[in-house]
C-alpha cells in the first residue's frame, strides 16, 4: 500500500514538473523563437503565445499547495514565514541581477518574489475562502489595473517595465518599483497573482493521484478556454465592444487609425496591459493583454496541460518518455536564469534553430546534471540547491505530547 502511494505521489509530481518544463520552453519560444504566425509549425507558437507566464505562475501556486498537503492541508511549519522571506529576498535579488544584464527579456523573478510573499497569508485560508478569492481576483485584478492606470501615468502607454537594482537606490526608484511590481510592470501583481491563487485553490480541490482527475481537468480546461475566448468574441462582436474600441482609438490613439487593424496596432505598442482609454479594452483576449478573458483562457490552457500530463504519466511508456522533460521542470529556476544569461551574452537570432538549440541543450544539460549528482542534494539543480541551502530550516510545530515529554525531561534533569 505504501509503495502504491509513493508511486502515485511520484506521478503527481512528475506531471507538475512536465507542465513546468513546457512553460519554460514556451518562454524560450517567446524570447528567442520565430514570430507566432498561423502557418505550419507556427500554429504551435500561436497556441502558446502569451501563455507561458500564466502557466508558470499557476504551477507555482499549485506546487505551493501540494508542498503543504494538497487536498489535506497541514498546519504551517515553525519558521515558514522566515523561510519565505529569505526565498523572496533571494528571488528578488536574482531577478534584479538578471535584469541588469540587459538581455531584452522581461525577467519575471522579481515579480515572483512578490507573488510568493503575498501568497503566504492566503495559504492559511480555508478551501472555500481560497476558491472565492481566486474567482474574484480573476476579474477584480484586471479591473483595478485598468482603473489605476491613469492615476499612475499609464493611460495610453508606459507599461511593461521590470525592475533592476535602481529600484533600491532611493525613494524615487522604490516608488517606481512598487508601481512596476504591483500595477504597470511586465507581470504585475494585480493581473498575474490571480494565476497563483487559482493554482493554490486547484491544489486544494483536485487530488492528482486519483483516477478520473485527468478527465476532469481536461474537461474543465476545455470549457474554460472556450469561455475565455468565446465570451470575448461575443463581447467584441454582437455586443458592440469593437465599435467602442474604435471610438476610443480615434480619440486617444490616432496613430493607429490607418492601420489594417487599429485594435492590434494599439495593443502592439503597449508592451504590457491594455491602455486605460475605454472600459471596452477589458473585453479583449489578446496575448499579454492582462484582461479577465485572457486570464480565463490561460487558466483553461493550464488545466488542459495538467490534465494531459496526469493522463500521460499513468501510462508507463509515456511516463518514461516524459521523465527527461520533467527533469527540466525540477530545475526551472536554473534553466530560466541560464537562458537569460545566454541571451544576453550570445545575442542569438530569433528563429527555429535558436529555439531548438536552447531547448535541446537545456534538456540534455538537465538530464546530465541530475545523473551526475544523483543521490545528492545537488540533483535538484544549481540554483535550486543554493536556494534550498540558504533557506532557514522549518520545523513541525511541537505536539502536546512532545511538550509534556520535554517538560518531564527538564524537571528530571
mmCIF file of C-alpha atoms in Angstrom:
data_model
loop_
_atom_site.group_PDB
_atom_site.id
_atom_site.type_symbol
_atom_site.label_atom_id
_atom_site.label_comp_id
_atom_site.label_asym_id
_atom_site.label_seq_id
_atom_site.Cartn_x
_atom_site.Cartn_y
_atom_site.Cartn_z
ATOM 1 C CA UNK A 1 0.000 0.000 0.000
ATOM 2 C CA UNK A 2 2.822 2.405 0.891
ATOM 3 C CA UNK A 3 4.615 1.555 -2.357
ATOM 4 C CA UNK A 4 1.462 2.288 -4.366
ATOM 5 C CA UNK A 5 1.001 5.606 -2.550
ATOM 6 C CA UNK A 6 4.606 6.575 -3.190
ATOM 7 C CA UNK A 7 4.231 5.739 -6.882
ATOM 8 C CA UNK A 8 1.072 7.858 -7.130
ATOM 9 C CA UNK A 9 2.783 10.774 -5.408
ATOM 10 C CA UNK A 10 5.765 10.500 -7.748
ATOM 11 C CA UNK A 11 3.470 10.557 -10.778
ATOM 12 C CA UNK A 12 1.673 13.590 -9.378
ATOM 13 C CA UNK A 13 4.944 15.497 -9.000
ATOM 14 C CA UNK A 14 6.155 14.235 -12.380
ATOM 15 C CA UNK A 15 3.092 15.635 -14.147
ATOM 16 C CA UNK A 16 3.525 19.026 -12.461
ATOM 17 C CA UNK A 17 7.213 19.116 -13.423
ATOM 18 C CA UNK A 18 6.333 18.246 -17.027
ATOM 19 C CA UNK A 19 3.936 21.196 -17.278
ATOM 20 C CA UNK A 20 6.502 23.497 -15.659
ATOM 21 C CA UNK A 21 9.050 22.419 -18.279
ATOM 22 C CA UNK A 22 6.538 23.130 -21.059
ATOM 23 C CA UNK A 23 6.068 26.626 -19.617
ATOM 24 C CA UNK A 24 9.848 27.149 -19.578
ATOM 25 C CA UNK A 25 10.155 26.080 -23.217
ATOM 26 C CA UNK A 26 7.202 28.319 -24.112
ATOM 27 C CA UNK A 27 9.142 31.202 -22.558
ATOM 28 C CA UNK A 28 12.107 30.236 -24.734
ATOM 29 C CA UNK A 29 9.804 30.439 -27.754
ATOM 30 C CA UNK A 30 8.683 33.939 -26.769
ATOM 31 C CA UNK A 31 12.239 35.163 -26.185
ATOM 32 C CA UNK A 32 14.237 33.537 -28.993
ATOM 33 C CA UNK A 33 11.738 31.749 -31.230
ATOM 34 C CA UNK A 34 10.329 32.893 -34.575
ATOM 35 C CA UNK A 35 7.230 35.115 -34.756
ATOM 36 C CA UNK A 36 3.993 33.321 -33.891
ATOM 37 C CA UNK A 37 2.276 33.018 -37.279
ATOM 38 C CA UNK A 38 -0.681 30.770 -38.218
ATOM 39 C CA UNK A 39 1.253 28.667 -40.706
ATOM 40 C CA UNK A 40 2.969 25.288 -40.456
ATOM 41 C CA UNK A 41 4.715 24.735 -37.128
ATOM 42 C CA UNK A 42 3.908 28.341 -36.282
ATOM 43 C CA UNK A 43 0.431 27.230 -35.196
ATOM 44 C CA UNK A 44 2.067 25.721 -32.101
ATOM 45 C CA UNK A 45 3.603 29.089 -31.252
ATOM 46 C CA UNK A 46 0.264 30.808 -31.827
ATOM 47 C CA UNK A 47 -1.419 28.372 -29.430
ATOM 48 C CA UNK A 48 1.088 29.200 -26.673
ATOM 49 C CA UNK A 49 1.622 32.879 -27.490
ATOM 50 C CA UNK A 50 1.497 34.840 -24.250
ATOM 51 C CA UNK A 51 0.516 31.840 -22.140
ATOM 52 C CA UNK A 52 3.862 30.851 -20.619
ATOM 53 C CA UNK A 53 3.890 33.375 -17.724
ATOM 54 C CA UNK A 54 0.335 32.434 -16.747
ATOM 55 C CA UNK A 55 1.082 28.698 -16.824
ATOM 56 C CA UNK A 56 4.327 29.232 -14.921
ATOM 57 C CA UNK A 57 2.665 31.232 -12.154
ATOM 58 C CA UNK A 58 -0.334 28.903 -11.867
ATOM 59 C CA UNK A 59 2.017 25.936 -11.473
ATOM 60 C CA UNK A 60 3.859 27.883 -8.768
ATOM 61 C CA UNK A 61 0.627 28.250 -6.808
ATOM 62 C CA UNK A 62 -0.252 24.591 -7.324
ATOM 63 C CA UNK A 63 3.205 23.492 -6.150
ATOM 64 C CA UNK A 64 2.909 25.693 -3.073
ATOM 65 C CA UNK A 65 -0.337 23.984 -2.071
ATOM 66 C CA UNK A 66 0.992 20.484 -2.828
ATOM 67 C CA UNK A 67 4.019 21.156 -0.615
ATOM 68 C CA UNK A 68 1.623 21.843 2.257
ATOM 69 C CA UNK A 69 -0.569 18.789 1.956
ATOM 70 C CA UNK A 70 -2.700 19.469 -1.109
ATOM 71 C CA UNK A 71 -6.290 18.375 -0.509
ATOM 72 C CA UNK A 72 -5.426 17.685 3.142
ATOM 73 C CA UNK A 73 -3.631 20.909 4.137
ATOM 74 C CA UNK A 74 -1.211 20.721 7.035
ATOM 75 C CA UNK A 75 -0.557 23.467 9.594
ATOM 76 C CA UNK A 76 2.396 25.646 8.567
ATOM 77 C CA UNK A 77 5.733 24.538 9.939
ATOM 78 C CA UNK A 78 7.505 26.694 12.501
ATOM 79 C CA UNK A 79 9.759 29.126 10.667
ATOM 80 C CA UNK A 80 7.698 29.105 7.455
ATOM 81 C CA UNK A 81 7.390 32.899 7.344
ATOM 82 C CA UNK A 82 11.123 33.391 7.891
ATOM 83 C CA UNK A 83 11.930 30.844 5.172
ATOM 84 C CA UNK A 84 9.501 32.566 2.793
ATOM 85 C CA UNK A 85 11.083 35.969 3.437
ATOM 86 C CA UNK A 86 14.551 34.603 2.691
ATOM 87 C CA UNK A 87 13.414 32.890 -0.520
ATOM 88 C CA UNK A 88 11.614 36.009 -1.704
ATOM 89 C CA UNK A 89 14.643 38.186 -0.988
ATOM 90 C CA UNK A 90 16.907 35.835 -2.951
ATOM 91 C CA UNK A 91 14.484 35.693 -5.890
ATOM 92 C CA UNK A 92 14.187 39.488 -5.927
ATOM 93 C CA UNK A 93 17.970 39.998 -5.934
ATOM 94 C CA UNK A 94 18.461 37.330 -8.598
ATOM 95 C CA UNK A 95 15.719 38.874 -10.728
ATOM 96 C CA UNK A 96 17.233 42.350 -10.496
ATOM 97 C CA UNK A 97 20.702 40.969 -11.260
ATOM 98 C CA UNK A 98 19.411 39.243 -14.400
ATOM 99 C CA UNK A 99 17.626 42.445 -15.411
ATOM 100 C CA UNK A 100 20.940 44.324 -15.221
ATOM 101 C CA UNK A 101 22.309 42.025 -17.949
ATOM 102 C CA UNK A 102 20.122 43.953 -20.435
ATOM 103 C CA UNK A 103 19.165 40.775 -22.268
ATOM 104 C CA UNK A 104 15.946 42.251 -23.623
ATOM 105 C CA UNK A 105 13.947 39.683 -21.632
ATOM 106 C CA UNK A 106 11.314 40.883 -19.185
ATOM 107 C CA UNK A 107 12.660 38.955 -16.190
ATOM 108 C CA UNK A 108 9.825 37.559 -14.084
ATOM 109 C CA UNK A 109 11.722 36.505 -10.939
ATOM 110 C CA UNK A 110 11.387 39.777 -9.003
ATOM 111 C CA UNK A 111 7.644 39.649 -9.620
ATOM 112 C CA UNK A 112 7.664 36.057 -8.362
ATOM 113 C CA UNK A 113 9.172 37.261 -5.093
ATOM 114 C CA UNK A 114 6.119 39.478 -4.581
ATOM 115 C CA UNK A 115 3.751 36.649 -5.544
ATOM 116 C CA UNK A 116 5.236 34.234 -3.006
ATOM 117 C CA UNK A 117 5.347 36.850 -0.266
ATOM 118 C CA UNK A 118 1.661 37.682 -0.644
ATOM 119 C CA UNK A 119 0.678 34.038 -1.127
ATOM 120 C CA UNK A 120 1.744 33.176 2.415
ATOM 121 C CA UNK A 121 -1.361 34.607 4.175
ATOM 122 C CA UNK A 122 -3.672 33.053 1.563
ATOM 123 C CA UNK A 123 -2.145 29.619 2.144
ATOM 124 C CA UNK A 124 -3.755 29.694 5.598
ATOM 125 C CA UNK A 125 -7.296 30.280 4.284
ATOM 126 C CA UNK A 126 -9.959 27.598 4.302
ATOM 127 C CA UNK A 127 -10.561 25.964 0.940
ATOM 128 C CA UNK A 128 -13.890 27.672 0.199
ATOM 129 C CA UNK A 129 -12.478 31.080 1.058
ATOM 130 C CA UNK A 130 -9.442 30.447 -1.148
ATOM 131 C CA UNK A 131 -11.671 29.441 -4.088
ATOM 132 C CA UNK A 132 -13.754 32.593 -3.625
ATOM 133 C CA UNK A 133 -10.662 34.813 -3.554
ATOM 134 C CA UNK A 134 -9.348 33.093 -6.690
ATOM 135 C CA UNK A 135 -12.601 33.630 -8.597
ATOM 136 C CA UNK A 136 -12.889 37.289 -7.602
ATOM 137 C CA UNK A 137 -9.234 38.050 -8.355
ATOM 138 C CA UNK A 138 -9.505 36.902 -11.986
ATOM 139 C CA UNK A 139 -11.943 39.769 -12.632
ATOM 140 C CA UNK A 140 -11.016 42.315 -9.968
ATOM 141 C CA UNK A 141 -7.259 42.325 -10.659
ATOM 142 C CA UNK A 142 -7.518 43.416 -14.318
ATOM 143 C CA UNK A 143 -10.301 45.897 -13.490
ATOM 144 C CA UNK A 144 -8.185 47.566 -10.788
ATOM 145 C CA UNK A 145 -5.187 47.622 -13.122
ATOM 146 C CA UNK A 146 -7.246 49.439 -15.755
ATOM 147 C CA UNK A 147 -8.772 51.855 -13.225
ATOM 148 C CA UNK A 148 -5.443 52.766 -11.604
ATOM 149 C CA UNK A 149 -3.644 53.287 -14.926
ATOM 150 C CA UNK A 150 -4.469 56.986 -15.470
ATOM 151 C CA UNK A 151 -3.671 57.890 -11.852
ATOM 152 C CA UNK A 152 -0.181 56.398 -12.227
ATOM 153 C CA UNK A 153 0.574 57.897 -15.631
ATOM 154 C CA UNK A 154 -0.288 54.839 -17.728
ATOM 155 C CA UNK A 155 -3.441 55.953 -19.514
ATOM 156 C CA UNK A 156 -2.156 55.229 -23.016
ATOM 157 C CA UNK A 157 1.334 53.779 -22.594
ATOM 158 C CA UNK A 158 4.119 53.253 -20.049
ATOM 159 C CA UNK A 159 3.517 49.662 -19.002
ATOM 160 C CA UNK A 160 5.652 46.544 -19.368
ATOM 161 C CA UNK A 161 8.688 47.535 -17.299
ATOM 162 C CA UNK A 162 10.689 45.320 -14.941
ATOM 163 C CA UNK A 163 12.845 46.483 -12.003
ATOM 164 C CA UNK A 164 16.628 46.422 -11.739
ATOM 165 C CA UNK A 165 18.900 47.494 -8.886
ATOM 166 C CA UNK A 166 17.889 51.125 -9.407
ATOM 167 C CA UNK A 167 14.712 50.112 -7.566
ATOM 168 C CA UNK A 168 16.624 50.098 -4.270
ATOM 169 C CA UNK A 169 18.796 53.199 -4.722
ATOM 170 C CA UNK A 170 16.394 55.855 -3.492
ATOM 171 C CA UNK A 171 12.807 56.790 -2.784
ATOM 172 C CA UNK A 172 12.023 57.591 -6.420
ATOM 173 C CA UNK A 173 13.396 54.234 -7.513
ATOM 174 C CA UNK A 174 11.486 52.451 -4.758
ATOM 175 C CA UNK A 175 8.164 54.128 -5.579
ATOM 176 C CA UNK A 176 8.636 53.383 -9.278
ATOM 177 C CA UNK A 177 9.439 49.769 -8.429
ATOM 178 C CA UNK A 178 6.223 49.483 -6.407
ATOM 179 C CA UNK A 179 4.249 50.800 -9.365
ATOM 180 C CA UNK A 180 6.054 48.361 -11.671
ATOM 181 C CA UNK A 181 5.670 45.324 -9.428
ATOM 182 C CA UNK A 182 2.052 45.913 -8.477
ATOM 183 C CA UNK A 183 0.379 47.646 -11.437
ATOM 184 C CA UNK A 184 2.310 48.537 -14.564
ATOM 185 C CA UNK A 185 5.146 46.041 -14.953
ATOM 186 C CA UNK A 186 5.535 43.208 -17.409
ATOM 187 C CA UNK A 187 3.982 40.726 -14.946
ATOM 188 C CA UNK A 188 2.322 42.927 -12.294
ATOM 189 C CA UNK A 189 0.827 41.567 -9.102
ATOM 190 C CA UNK A 190 -2.701 42.777 -9.856
ATOM 191 C CA UNK A 191 -3.051 40.762 -13.063
ATOM 192 C CA UNK A 192 -0.671 37.817 -12.583
ATOM 193 C CA UNK A 193 -1.119 36.969 -8.914
ATOM 194 C CA UNK A 194 -4.630 35.639 -9.703
ATOM 195 C CA UNK A 195 -2.921 32.736 -11.516
ATOM 196 C CA UNK A 196 -1.079 31.872 -8.307
ATOM 197 C CA UNK A 197 -4.298 31.951 -6.280
ATOM 198 C CA UNK A 198 -6.077 29.758 -8.841
ATOM 199 C CA UNK A 199 -3.186 27.278 -8.684
ATOM 200 C CA UNK A 200 -3.357 27.246 -4.885
ATOM 201 C CA UNK A 201 -7.111 26.630 -4.971
ATOM 202 C CA UNK A 202 -6.677 23.900 -7.583
ATOM 203 C CA UNK A 203 -4.255 22.066 -5.315
ATOM 204 C CA UNK A 204 -6.877 22.098 -2.555
ATOM 205 C CA UNK A 205 -9.743 20.629 -4.602
ATOM 206 C CA UNK A 206 -8.023 18.218 -7.010
ATOM 207 C CA UNK A 207 -6.137 15.097 -5.974
ATOM 208 C CA UNK A 208 -3.772 14.444 -8.871
ATOM 209 C CA UNK A 209 -3.266 10.830 -7.781
ATOM 210 C CA UNK A 210 -6.911 9.778 -8.181
ATOM 211 C CA UNK A 211 -8.388 8.057 -11.210
ATOM 212 C CA UNK A 212 -10.647 10.424 -13.113
ATOM 213 C CA UNK A 213 -8.728 13.562 -12.171
ATOM 214 C CA UNK A 214 -7.184 13.837 -15.636
ATOM 215 C CA UNK A 215 -10.590 13.702 -17.330
ATOM 216 C CA UNK A 216 -11.994 16.370 -15.035
ATOM 217 C CA UNK A 217 -9.033 18.689 -15.574
ATOM 218 C CA UNK A 218 -9.179 18.265 -19.349
ATOM 219 C CA UNK A 219 -12.928 18.931 -19.311
ATOM 220 C CA UNK A 220 -12.629 21.961 -17.041
ATOM 221 C CA UNK A 221 -9.747 23.269 -19.129
ATOM 222 C CA UNK A 222 -11.601 22.953 -22.425
ATOM 223 C CA UNK A 223 -14.679 24.710 -21.031
ATOM 224 C CA UNK A 224 -12.574 27.496 -19.502
ATOM 225 C CA UNK A 225 -10.611 28.117 -22.716
ATOM 226 C CA UNK A 226 -13.829 28.270 -24.728
ATOM 227 C CA UNK A 227 -15.394 30.582 -22.151
ATOM 228 C CA UNK A 228 -12.431 32.967 -22.193
ATOM 229 C CA UNK A 229 -12.098 33.265 -25.955
ATOM 230 C CA UNK A 230 -15.781 32.744 -26.764
ATOM 231 C CA UNK A 231 -17.140 35.375 -24.378
ATOM 232 C CA UNK A 232 -14.522 37.840 -25.605
ATOM 233 C CA UNK A 233 -15.581 37.256 -29.214
ATOM 234 C CA UNK A 234 -19.243 37.775 -28.312
ATOM 235 C CA UNK A 235 -18.494 40.921 -26.320
ATOM 236 C CA UNK A 236 -16.392 42.450 -29.082
ATOM 237 C CA UNK A 237 -18.729 41.417 -31.906
ATOM 238 C CA UNK A 238 -22.504 41.213 -31.340
ATOM 239 C CA UNK A 239 -22.322 43.188 -28.081
ATOM 240 C CA UNK A 240 -20.603 46.135 -29.793
ATOM 241 C CA UNK A 241 -17.317 46.125 -27.929
ATOM 242 C CA UNK A 242 -15.160 46.588 -31.021
ATOM 243 C CA UNK A 243 -17.119 49.670 -32.081
ATOM 244 C CA UNK A 244 -16.459 51.190 -28.650
ATOM 245 C CA UNK A 245 -12.755 50.398 -29.045
ATOM 246 C CA UNK A 246 -12.590 52.090 -32.455
ATOM 247 C CA UNK A 247 -14.189 55.204 -30.953
ATOM 248 C CA UNK A 248 -11.588 55.204 -28.165
ATOM 249 C CA UNK A 249 -8.776 54.715 -30.680
ATOM 250 C CA UNK A 250 -9.998 57.680 -32.736
ATOM 251 C CA UNK A 251 -9.951 59.851 -29.592
ATOM 252 C CA UNK A 252 -6.751 58.669 -27.895
ATOM 253 C CA UNK A 253 -4.669 56.599 -30.344
ATOM 254 C CA UNK A 254 -4.885 58.480 -33.638
ATOM 255 C CA UNK A 255 -1.665 56.884 -34.904
ATOM 256 C CA UNK A 256 -3.488 53.534 -35.249
ATOM 257 C CA UNK A 257 -6.479 54.675 -37.290
ATOM 258 C CA UNK A 258 -4.826 53.991 -40.653
ATOM 259 C CA UNK A 259 -3.535 50.550 -39.635
ATOM 260 C CA UNK A 260 -5.145 47.427 -41.158
ATOM 261 C CA UNK A 261 -6.344 46.510 -37.659
ATOM 262 C CA UNK A 262 -6.365 49.560 -35.354
ATOM 263 C CA UNK A 263 -7.014 47.444 -32.244
ATOM 264 C CA UNK A 264 -3.964 45.266 -32.875
ATOM 265 C CA UNK A 265 -1.870 48.332 -33.710
ATOM 266 C CA UNK A 266 -2.622 49.820 -30.286
ATOM 267 C CA UNK A 267 -2.004 46.566 -28.418
ATOM 268 C CA UNK A 268 1.308 46.064 -30.248
ATOM 269 C CA UNK A 269 2.629 49.307 -28.728
ATOM 270 C CA UNK A 270 1.543 48.540 -25.184
ATOM 271 C CA UNK A 271 4.363 46.159 -24.144
ATOM 272 C CA UNK A 272 2.110 45.264 -21.246
ATOM 273 C CA UNK A 273 -1.516 45.515 -20.237
ATOM 274 C CA UNK A 274 -4.279 47.275 -22.139
ATOM 275 C CA UNK A 275 -4.478 51.091 -22.194
ATOM 276 C CA UNK A 276 -6.940 52.863 -19.911
ATOM 277 C CA UNK A 277 -8.849 54.781 -22.593
ATOM 278 C CA UNK A 278 -12.049 52.703 -22.723
ATOM 279 C CA UNK A 279 -13.537 50.064 -20.464
ATOM 280 C CA UNK A 280 -14.121 48.060 -23.647
ATOM 281 C CA UNK A 281 -10.408 47.171 -23.648
ATOM 282 C CA UNK A 282 -11.230 44.756 -20.832
ATOM 283 C CA UNK A 283 -13.175 42.688 -23.379
ATOM 284 C CA UNK A 284 -10.154 41.671 -25.495
ATOM 285 C CA UNK A 285 -8.361 38.346 -25.035
ATOM 286 C CA UNK A 286 -5.073 39.048 -26.822
ATOM 287 C CA UNK A 287 -1.733 37.676 -25.522
ATOM 288 C CA UNK A 288 -0.305 39.727 -22.631
ATOM 289 C CA UNK A 289 -3.386 41.998 -22.556
ATOM 290 C CA UNK A 290 -3.959 41.055 -18.887
ATOM 291 C CA UNK A 291 -7.759 41.136 -19.127
ATOM 292 C CA UNK A 292 -10.256 38.823 -17.403
ATOM 293 C CA UNK A 293 -10.887 36.932 -20.653
ATOM 294 C CA UNK A 294 -7.192 36.410 -21.402
ATOM 295 C CA UNK A 295 -6.647 35.269 -17.818
ATOM 296 C CA UNK A 296 -9.567 32.851 -18.049
ATOM 297 C CA UNK A 297 -8.291 31.360 -21.315
ATOM 298 C CA UNK A 298 -4.757 30.955 -19.951
ATOM 299 C CA UNK A 299 -6.123 29.213 -16.863
ATOM 300 C CA UNK A 300 -8.001 26.856 -19.162
ATOM 301 C CA UNK A 301 -4.851 26.001 -21.123
ATOM 302 C CA UNK A 302 -3.036 25.359 -17.837
ATOM 303 C CA UNK A 303 -5.765 22.965 -16.692
ATOM 304 C CA UNK A 304 -5.654 21.187 -20.051
ATOM 305 C CA UNK A 305 -1.889 20.729 -19.851
ATOM 306 C CA UNK A 306 -2.011 19.462 -16.270
ATOM 307 C CA UNK A 307 -4.802 17.035 -17.146
ATOM 308 C CA UNK A 308 -2.959 15.731 -20.203
ATOM 309 C CA UNK A 309 0.264 15.376 -18.207
ATOM 310 C CA UNK A 310 -1.515 13.461 -15.433
ATOM 311 C CA UNK A 311 -3.099 11.151 -18.024
ATOM 312 C CA UNK A 312 0.209 10.605 -19.823
ATOM 313 C CA UNK A 313 2.089 9.823 -16.614
ATOM 314 C CA UNK A 314 -0.364 6.997 -15.885
ATOM 315 C CA UNK A 315 0.925 5.159 -18.972
ATOM 316 C CA UNK A 316 4.293 3.580 -18.277
ATOM 317 C CA UNK A 317 5.725 4.151 -21.765
ATOM 318 C CA UNK A 318 4.736 7.822 -21.827
ATOM 319 C CA UNK A 319 5.898 8.271 -18.255
ATOM 320 C CA UNK A 320 9.382 7.060 -19.210
ATOM 321 C CA UNK A 321 9.437 9.332 -22.261
ATOM 322 C CA UNK A 322 8.371 12.345 -20.203
ATOM 323 C CA UNK A 323 10.898 11.871 -17.403
ATOM 324 C CA UNK A 324 13.672 13.874 -19.146
ATOM 325 C CA UNK A 325 11.214 16.720 -19.674
ATOM 326 C CA UNK A 326 10.208 16.538 -16.013
ATOM 327 C CA UNK A 327 13.867 16.884 -15.021
ATOM 328 C CA UNK A 328 13.894 20.253 -16.786
ATOM 329 C CA UNK A 329 10.825 21.179 -14.749
ATOM 330 C CA UNK A 330 12.598 20.390 -11.474
ATOM 331 C CA UNK A 331 15.370 22.821 -12.466
ATOM 332 C CA UNK A 332 13.099 25.543 -13.802
ATOM 333 C CA UNK A 333 14.838 28.345 -11.887
ATOM 334 C CA UNK A 334 18.317 27.371 -13.081
ATOM 335 C CA UNK A 335 17.221 26.858 -16.683
ATOM 336 C CA UNK A 336 15.373 30.175 -16.730
ATOM 337 C CA UNK A 337 18.331 32.109 -15.306
ATOM 338 C CA UNK A 338 20.817 30.463 -17.670
ATOM 339 C CA UNK A 339 18.680 31.224 -20.717
ATOM 340 C CA UNK A 340 18.593 34.913 -19.742
ATOM 341 C CA UNK A 341 22.383 34.861 -19.340
ATOM 342 C CA UNK A 342 22.845 33.086 -22.683
ATOM 343 C CA UNK A 343 20.528 35.521 -24.451
ATOM 344 C CA UNK A 344 22.492 38.466 -23.043
ATOM 345 C CA UNK A 345 25.925 37.067 -23.937
ATOM 346 C CA UNK A 346 25.230 35.311 -27.249
ATOM 347 C CA UNK A 347 22.512 37.580 -28.672
ATOM 348 C CA UNK A 348 21.112 34.760 -30.841
ATOM 349 C CA UNK A 349 18.972 35.453 -33.887
ATOM 350 C CA UNK A 350 15.308 34.702 -33.314
ATOM 351 C CA UNK A 351 14.173 31.586 -35.146
ATOM 352 C CA UNK A 352 13.638 27.850 -35.054
ATOM 353 C CA UNK A 353 17.394 26.978 -34.981
ATOM 354 C CA UNK A 354 17.997 29.102 -31.877
ATOM 355 C CA UNK A 355 14.844 27.804 -30.182
ATOM 356 C CA UNK A 356 15.756 24.191 -30.957
ATOM 357 C CA UNK A 357 19.295 24.703 -29.673
ATOM 358 C CA UNK A 358 18.155 26.288 -26.405
ATOM 359 C CA UNK A 359 15.555 23.569 -25.770
ATOM 360 C CA UNK A 360 17.891 20.720 -26.725
ATOM 361 C CA UNK A 361 20.835 21.969 -24.680
ATOM 362 C CA UNK A 362 18.566 22.567 -21.679
ATOM 363 C CA UNK A 363 17.082 19.077 -21.918
ATOM 364 C CA UNK A 364 20.418 17.283 -22.264
ATOM 365 C CA UNK A 365 22.141 19.507 -19.715
ATOM 366 C CA UNK A 366 19.482 18.970 -17.048
ATOM 367 C CA UNK A 367 19.461 15.193 -17.544
ATOM 368 C CA UNK A 368 23.268 15.038 -17.323
ATOM 369 C CA UNK A 369 23.249 17.220 -14.207
ATOM 370 C CA UNK A 370 20.606 15.075 -12.497
ATOM 371 C CA UNK A 371 22.508 11.892 -13.397
ATOM 372 C CA UNK A 372 25.882 13.260 -12.279
ATOM 373 C CA UNK A 373 24.589 14.417 -8.907
ATOM 374 C CA UNK A 374 22.047 11.643 -8.324
ATOM 375 C CA UNK A 375 21.742 10.739 -4.679
ATOM 376 C CA UNK A 376 22.912 14.195 -3.554
ATOM 377 C CA UNK A 377 21.070 17.409 -2.780
ATOM 378 C CA UNK A 378 22.681 18.992 -5.851
ATOM 379 C CA UNK A 379 20.487 16.846 -8.091
ATOM 380 C CA UNK A 380 17.689 19.429 -7.789
ATOM 381 C CA UNK A 381 19.712 21.961 -9.850
ATOM 382 C CA UNK A 382 22.424 24.514 -9.018
ATOM 383 C CA UNK A 383 20.207 27.478 -8.164
ATOM 384 C CA UNK A 384 17.554 25.259 -6.601
ATOM 385 C CA UNK A 385 20.233 23.724 -4.375
ATOM 386 C CA UNK A 386 21.596 27.144 -3.398
ATOM 387 C CA UNK A 387 18.130 28.483 -2.616
ATOM 388 C CA UNK A 388 17.371 25.417 -0.502
ATOM 389 C CA UNK A 389 20.729 25.644 1.277
ATOM 390 C CA UNK A 390 20.342 29.245 2.421
ATOM 391 C CA UNK A 391 16.689 28.914 3.427
ATOM 392 C CA UNK A 392 16.178 28.507 7.191
ATOM 393 C CA UNK A 393 15.059 25.018 8.196
ATOM 394 C CA UNK A 394 11.367 24.753 9.020
ATOM 395 C CA UNK A 395 10.291 22.526 11.880
ATOM 396 C CA UNK A 396 6.980 20.878 12.633
ATOM 397 C CA UNK A 397 5.147 22.591 15.495
ATOM 398 C CA UNK A 398 5.505 20.657 18.745
ATOM 399 C CA UNK A 399 2.601 18.383 19.665
ATOM 400 C CA UNK A 400 1.094 18.393 23.159
ATOM 401 C CA UNK A 401 2.804 15.026 23.765
ATOM 402 C CA UNK A 402 6.216 16.367 22.806
ATOM 403 C CA UNK A 403 5.747 19.405 25.050
ATOM 404 C CA UNK A 404 4.896 17.189 28.021
ATOM 405 C CA UNK A 405 7.852 14.896 27.304
ATOM 406 C CA UNK A 406 10.258 17.849 27.106
ATOM 407 C CA UNK A 407 8.819 19.301 30.311
ATOM 408 C CA UNK A 408 9.238 15.975 32.108
ATOM 409 C CA UNK A 409 12.842 15.628 30.951
ATOM 410 C CA UNK A 410 13.581 19.182 32.083
ATOM 411 C CA UNK A 411 12.130 18.519 35.528
ATOM 412 C CA UNK A 412 14.003 15.239 35.774
ATOM 413 C CA UNK A 413 17.277 16.924 34.889
#
